[in-house]
Amino acid sequence: MDHYETLGVSRDASQESIKHAYVQKAVKLHPDKNVGALADGDVARGPSMSNDDFVKVQRAWEVLRESDSRARYDAELRERETREKFGVVNEDIDLDSLFFDEESGNFTHPCRCGGIYTVTEEMLERGENVVQCAGCSLLIRVLFERLEDA
């Protein structure tokens, strides 16, 4: 479970939404709010409330409350998801380093196996930036900035 799921917000949630979710969960899960007395005088936590849950919420807030740490965390999440989906990316290559073929509208880059990585403009528009070589199993990640429509 990632920090966004812990707080119950989407990855594109505003800072205000993240803070609101944190406050709600922290109040609900705070150890001081979730204690009850047993017959022998000992203290027991509510059945679904644990100190671990509160600590997870606290950790999520620590990371997501600052824009710099949130950006680093988001990059780590994307990297982990890329590895899970595609395997290990062998190289990061800037889009400007790829050859653009005006006739086909594709970007290409040679692979060390002799094959070719091919990237279409449609792939880039969809945000697909991990590409497998046509001749082997090696992967590259194409680095580029998406420009928002004006």
PDB file of C-alpha atoms in Angstrom:
ATOM      1  CA  MET A   1       0.000   0.000   0.000  1.00  0.00           C
ATOM      2  CA  ASP A   2       1.424   3.382  -0.949  1.00  0.00           C
ATOM      3  CA  HIS A   3       1.131   6.628   1.016  1.00  0.00           C
ATOM      4  CA  TYR A   4      -1.754   7.879  -1.123  1.00  0.00           C
ATOM      5  CA  GLU A   5      -3.756   4.718  -0.416  1.00  0.00           C
ATOM      6  CA  THR A   6      -2.910   4.997   3.280  1.00  0.00           C
ATOM      7  CA  LEU A   7      -4.507   8.445   3.379  1.00  0.00           C
ATOM      8  CA  GLY A   8      -7.320   7.471   0.996  1.00  0.00           C
ATOM      9  CA  VAL A   9      -6.535  10.099  -1.649  1.00  0.00           C
ATOM     10  CA  SER A  10      -5.667   9.953  -5.342  1.00  0.00           C
ATOM     11  CA  ARG A  11      -2.160  10.626  -6.605  1.00  0.00           C
ATOM     12  CA  ASP A  12      -3.244  13.905  -8.128  1.00  0.00           C
ATOM     13  CA  ALA A  13      -4.904  15.108  -4.920  1.00  0.00           C
ATOM     14  CA  SER A  14      -4.291  18.704  -3.889  1.00  0.00           C
ATOM     15  CA  GLN A  15      -2.174  19.502  -0.841  1.00  0.00           C
ATOM     16  CA  GLU A  16      -5.364  20.679   0.855  1.00  0.00           C
ATOM     17  CA  SER A  17      -7.075  17.318   0.212  1.00  0.00           C
ATOM     18  CA  ILE A  18      -4.056  15.421   1.490  1.00  0.00           C
ATOM     19  CA  LYS A  19      -3.954  17.502   4.672  1.00  0.00           C
ATOM     20  CA  HIS A  20      -7.690  17.051   5.231  1.00  0.00           C
ATOM     21  CA  ALA A  21      -7.421  13.264   4.794  1.00  0.00           C
ATOM     22  CA  TYR A  22      -4.424  13.150   7.141  1.00  0.00           C
ATOM     23  CA  VAL A  23      -6.213  15.090   9.892  1.00  0.00           C
ATOM     24  CA  GLN A  24      -9.297  12.857   9.652  1.00  0.00           C
ATOM     25  CA  LYS A  25      -7.273   9.636   9.779  1.00  0.00           C
ATOM     26  CA  ALA A  26      -4.905  10.884  12.485  1.00  0.00           C
ATOM     27  CA  VAL A  27      -7.790  11.862  14.764  1.00  0.00           C
ATOM     28  CA  LYS A  28      -9.550   8.561  14.115  1.00  0.00           C
ATOM     29  CA  LEU A  29      -6.452   6.397  14.633  1.00  0.00           C
ATOM     30  CA  HIS A  30      -4.581   8.322  17.320  1.00  0.00           C
ATOM     31  CA  PRO A  31      -3.612   5.911  20.132  1.00  0.00           C
ATOM     32  CA  ASP A  32      -5.015   8.233  22.805  1.00  0.00           C
ATOM     33  CA  LYS A  33      -8.439   8.137  21.119  1.00  0.00           C
ATOM     34  CA  ASN A  34      -8.570   4.352  20.798  1.00  0.00           C
ATOM     35  CA  VAL A  35      -8.127   2.953  24.269  1.00  0.00           C
ATOM     36  CA  GLY A  36     -10.652   1.172  26.434  1.00  0.00           C
ATOM     37  CA  ALA A  37     -10.581  -0.365  29.881  1.00  0.00           C
ATOM     38  CA  LEU A  38     -10.612  -4.113  30.406  1.00  0.00           C
ATOM     39  CA  ALA A  39     -12.261  -5.671  33.446  1.00  0.00           C
ATOM     40  CA  ASP A  40      -8.901  -6.098  35.203  1.00  0.00           C
ATOM     41  CA  GLY A  41      -7.964  -2.443  34.696  1.00  0.00           C
ATOM     42  CA  ASP A  42      -5.621  -3.032  31.741  1.00  0.00           C
ATOM     43  CA  VAL A  43      -5.927  -0.911  28.637  1.00  0.00           C
ATOM     44  CA  ALA A  44      -6.997  -2.363  25.284  1.00  0.00           C
ATOM     45  CA  ARG A  45      -7.011  -0.850  21.828  1.00  0.00           C
ATOM     46  CA  GLY A  46     -10.085  -0.893  19.656  1.00  0.00           C
ATOM     47  CA  PRO A  47     -10.254  -4.002  17.453  1.00  0.00           C
ATOM     48  CA  SER A  48      -9.454  -2.301  14.157  1.00  0.00           C
ATOM     49  CA  MET A  49      -7.298   0.471  15.545  1.00  0.00           C
ATOM     50  CA  SER A  50      -3.626  -0.121  16.065  1.00  0.00           C
ATOM     51  CA  ASN A  51      -0.625   2.023  16.734  1.00  0.00           C
ATOM     52  CA  ASP A  52       0.840   0.655  13.467  1.00  0.00           C
ATOM     53  CA  ASP A  53      -2.034   2.182  11.498  1.00  0.00           C
ATOM     54  CA  PHE A  54      -1.428   5.554  13.105  1.00  0.00           C
ATOM     55  CA  VAL A  55       2.315   5.318  12.363  1.00  0.00           C
ATOM     56  CA  LYS A  56       1.568   4.537   8.687  1.00  0.00           C
ATOM     57  CA  VAL A  57      -0.684   7.586   8.435  1.00  0.00           C
ATOM     58  CA  GLN A  58       1.970   9.714  10.119  1.00  0.00           C
ATOM     59  CA  ARG A  59       4.667   8.461   7.693  1.00  0.00           C
ATOM     60  CA  ALA A  60       2.430   9.158   4.704  1.00  0.00           C
ATOM     61  CA  TRP A  61       1.866  12.717   5.906  1.00  0.00           C
ATOM     62  CA  GLU A  62       5.592  13.267   6.531  1.00  0.00           C
ATOM     63  CA  VAL A  63       6.319  12.419   2.884  1.00  0.00           C
ATOM     64  CA  LEU A  64       3.323  13.988   1.134  1.00  0.00           C
ATOM     65  CA  ARG A  65       3.057  17.288   3.022  1.00  0.00           C
ATOM     66  CA  GLU A  66       6.107  18.900   1.365  1.00  0.00           C
ATOM     67  CA  SER A  67       6.174  19.349  -2.412  1.00  0.00           C
ATOM     68  CA  ASP A  68       9.851  18.331  -2.722  1.00  0.00           C
ATOM     69  CA  SER A  69       9.524  15.087  -0.776  1.00  0.00           C
ATOM     70  CA  ARG A  70       6.222  14.348  -2.540  1.00  0.00           C
ATOM     71  CA  ALA A  71       7.873  14.799  -5.956  1.00  0.00           C
ATOM     72  CA  ARG A  72      10.707  12.435  -4.955  1.00  0.00           C
ATOM     73  CA  TYR A  73       8.188   9.903  -3.671  1.00  0.00           C
ATOM     74  CA  ASP A  74       6.127  10.140  -6.882  1.00  0.00           C
ATOM     75  CA  ALA A  75       9.286   9.510  -8.942  1.00  0.00           C
ATOM     76  CA  GLU A  76      10.109   6.470  -6.790  1.00  0.00           C
ATOM     77  CA  LEU A  77       6.569   5.139  -7.274  1.00  0.00           C
ATOM     78  CA  ARG A  78       6.788   5.539 -11.052  1.00  0.00           C
ATOM     79  CA  GLU A  79      10.180   3.781 -11.066  1.00  0.00           C
ATOM     80  CA  ARG A  80       8.851   0.889  -8.987  1.00  0.00           C
ATOM     81  CA  GLU A  81       5.787   0.529 -11.209  1.00  0.00           C
ATOM     82  CA  THR A  82       7.959   0.571 -14.322  1.00  0.00           C
ATOM     83  CA  ARG A  83      10.159  -2.202 -12.897  1.00  0.00           C
ATOM     84  CA  GLU A  84       7.100  -4.256 -11.946  1.00  0.00           C
ATOM     85  CA  LYS A  85       5.490  -3.803 -15.358  1.00  0.00           C
ATOM     86  CA  PHE A  86       8.500  -4.051 -17.655  1.00  0.00           C
ATOM     87  CA  GLY A  87      11.476  -5.309 -15.676  1.00  0.00           C
ATOM     88  CA  VAL A  88      14.765  -3.489 -15.376  1.00  0.00           C
ATOM     89  CA  VAL A  89      15.234  -0.460 -17.625  1.00  0.00           C
ATOM     90  CA  ASN A  90      18.736  -0.612 -19.092  1.00  0.00           C
ATOM     91  CA  GLU A  91      19.181   3.042 -19.961  1.00  0.00           C
ATOM     92  CA  ASP A  92      17.536   6.451 -19.687  1.00  0.00           C
ATOM     93  CA  ILE A  93      17.780   8.431 -22.934  1.00  0.00           C
ATOM     94  CA  ASP A  94      16.666  12.003 -23.527  1.00  0.00           C
ATOM     95  CA  LEU A  95      14.182  12.416 -26.374  1.00  0.00           C
ATOM     96  CA  ASP A  96      16.538  14.948 -27.966  1.00  0.00           C
ATOM     97  CA  SER A  97      19.129  12.164 -28.359  1.00  0.00           C
ATOM     98  CA  LEU A  98      16.829  10.030 -30.515  1.00  0.00           C
ATOM     99  CA  PHE A  99      16.776  10.281 -34.296  1.00  0.00           C
ATOM    100  CA  PHE A 100      13.498  11.696 -35.662  1.00  0.00           C
ATOM    101  CA  ASP A 101      12.390  10.281 -39.001  1.00  0.00           C
ATOM    102  CA  GLU A 102      10.206  12.958 -40.599  1.00  0.00           C
ATOM    103  CA  GLU A 103       8.779  10.512 -43.123  1.00  0.00           C
ATOM    104  CA  SER A 104       7.404   8.052 -40.555  1.00  0.00           C
ATOM    105  CA  GLY A 105       7.067  10.488 -37.665  1.00  0.00           C
ATOM    106  CA  ASN A 106       8.906   8.039 -35.386  1.00  0.00           C
ATOM    107  CA  PHE A 107      11.874   8.467 -33.101  1.00  0.00           C
ATOM    108  CA  THR A 108      14.517   5.732 -33.196  1.00  0.00           C
ATOM    109  CA  HIS A 109      17.644   4.770 -31.299  1.00  0.00           C
ATOM    110  CA  PRO A 110      20.107   1.949 -32.004  1.00  0.00           C
ATOM    111  CA  CYS A 111      20.438  -0.897 -29.517  1.00  0.00           C
ATOM    112  CA  ARG A 112      23.725  -2.571 -28.672  1.00  0.00           C
ATOM    113  CA  CYS A 113      22.347  -5.827 -30.132  1.00  0.00           C
ATOM    114  CA  GLY A 114      22.025  -4.169 -33.533  1.00  0.00           C
ATOM    115  CA  GLY A 115      18.256  -3.769 -33.229  1.00  0.00           C
ATOM    116  CA  ILE A 116      16.280  -0.548 -33.016  1.00  0.00           C
ATOM    117  CA  TYR A 117      14.154   1.104 -30.358  1.00  0.00           C
ATOM    118  CA  THR A 118      11.171   2.821 -32.003  1.00  0.00           C
ATOM    119  CA  VAL A 119       9.069   5.466 -30.283  1.00  0.00           C
ATOM    120  CA  THR A 120       5.974   6.926 -31.918  1.00  0.00           C
ATOM    121  CA  GLU A 121       4.489  10.330 -31.188  1.00  0.00           C
ATOM    122  CA  GLU A 122       1.283   8.560 -30.133  1.00  0.00           C
ATOM    123  CA  MET A 123       3.208   6.620 -27.477  1.00  0.00           C
ATOM    124  CA  LEU A 124       4.631   9.848 -26.107  1.00  0.00           C
ATOM    125  CA  GLU A 125       1.200  11.505 -26.094  1.00  0.00           C
ATOM    126  CA  ARG A 126      -0.121   8.605 -23.988  1.00  0.00           C
ATOM    127  CA  GLY A 127       2.831   8.997 -21.623  1.00  0.00           C
ATOM    128  CA  GLU A 128       4.359   5.658 -22.625  1.00  0.00           C
ATOM    129  CA  ASN A 129       8.077   6.180 -22.261  1.00  0.00           C
ATOM    130  CA  VAL A 130       9.500   2.671 -21.735  1.00  0.00           C
ATOM    131  CA  VAL A 131      10.361   0.972 -25.020  1.00  0.00           C
ATOM    132  CA  GLN A 132      11.679  -2.497 -25.816  1.00  0.00           C
ATOM    133  CA  CYS A 133      14.217  -3.105 -28.557  1.00  0.00           C
ATOM    134  CA  ALA A 134      12.769  -4.784 -31.647  1.00  0.00           C
ATOM    135  CA  GLY A 135      15.706  -7.214 -31.682  1.00  0.00           C
ATOM    136  CA  CYS A 136      16.150  -8.202 -28.016  1.00  0.00           C
ATOM    137  CA  SER A 137      14.653  -7.811 -24.537  1.00  0.00           C
ATOM    138  CA  LEU A 138      16.512  -4.635 -23.519  1.00  0.00           C
ATOM    139  CA  LEU A 139      14.457  -1.639 -22.424  1.00  0.00           C
ATOM    140  CA  ILE A 140      15.087   2.091 -22.489  1.00  0.00           C
ATOM    141  CA  ARG A 141      13.184   4.893 -20.808  1.00  0.00           C
ATOM    142  CA  VAL A 142      12.720   7.977 -22.965  1.00  0.00           C
ATOM    143  CA  LEU A 143      12.975  11.165 -20.922  1.00  0.00           C
ATOM    144  CA  PHE A 144      10.796  14.049 -22.046  1.00  0.00           C
ATOM    145  CA  GLU A 145       8.514  16.729 -20.684  1.00  0.00           C
ATOM    146  CA  ARG A 146       4.886  16.662 -21.710  1.00  0.00           C
ATOM    147  CA  LEU A 147       3.634  20.052 -22.775  1.00  0.00           C
ATOM    148  CA  GLU A 148       0.091  20.836 -21.688  1.00  0.00           C
ATOM    149  CA  ASP A 149      -2.315  21.997 -24.386  1.00  0.00           C
ATOM    150  CA  ALA A 150      -2.638  25.754 -24.292  1.00  0.00           C
TER     151      ALA A 150
END
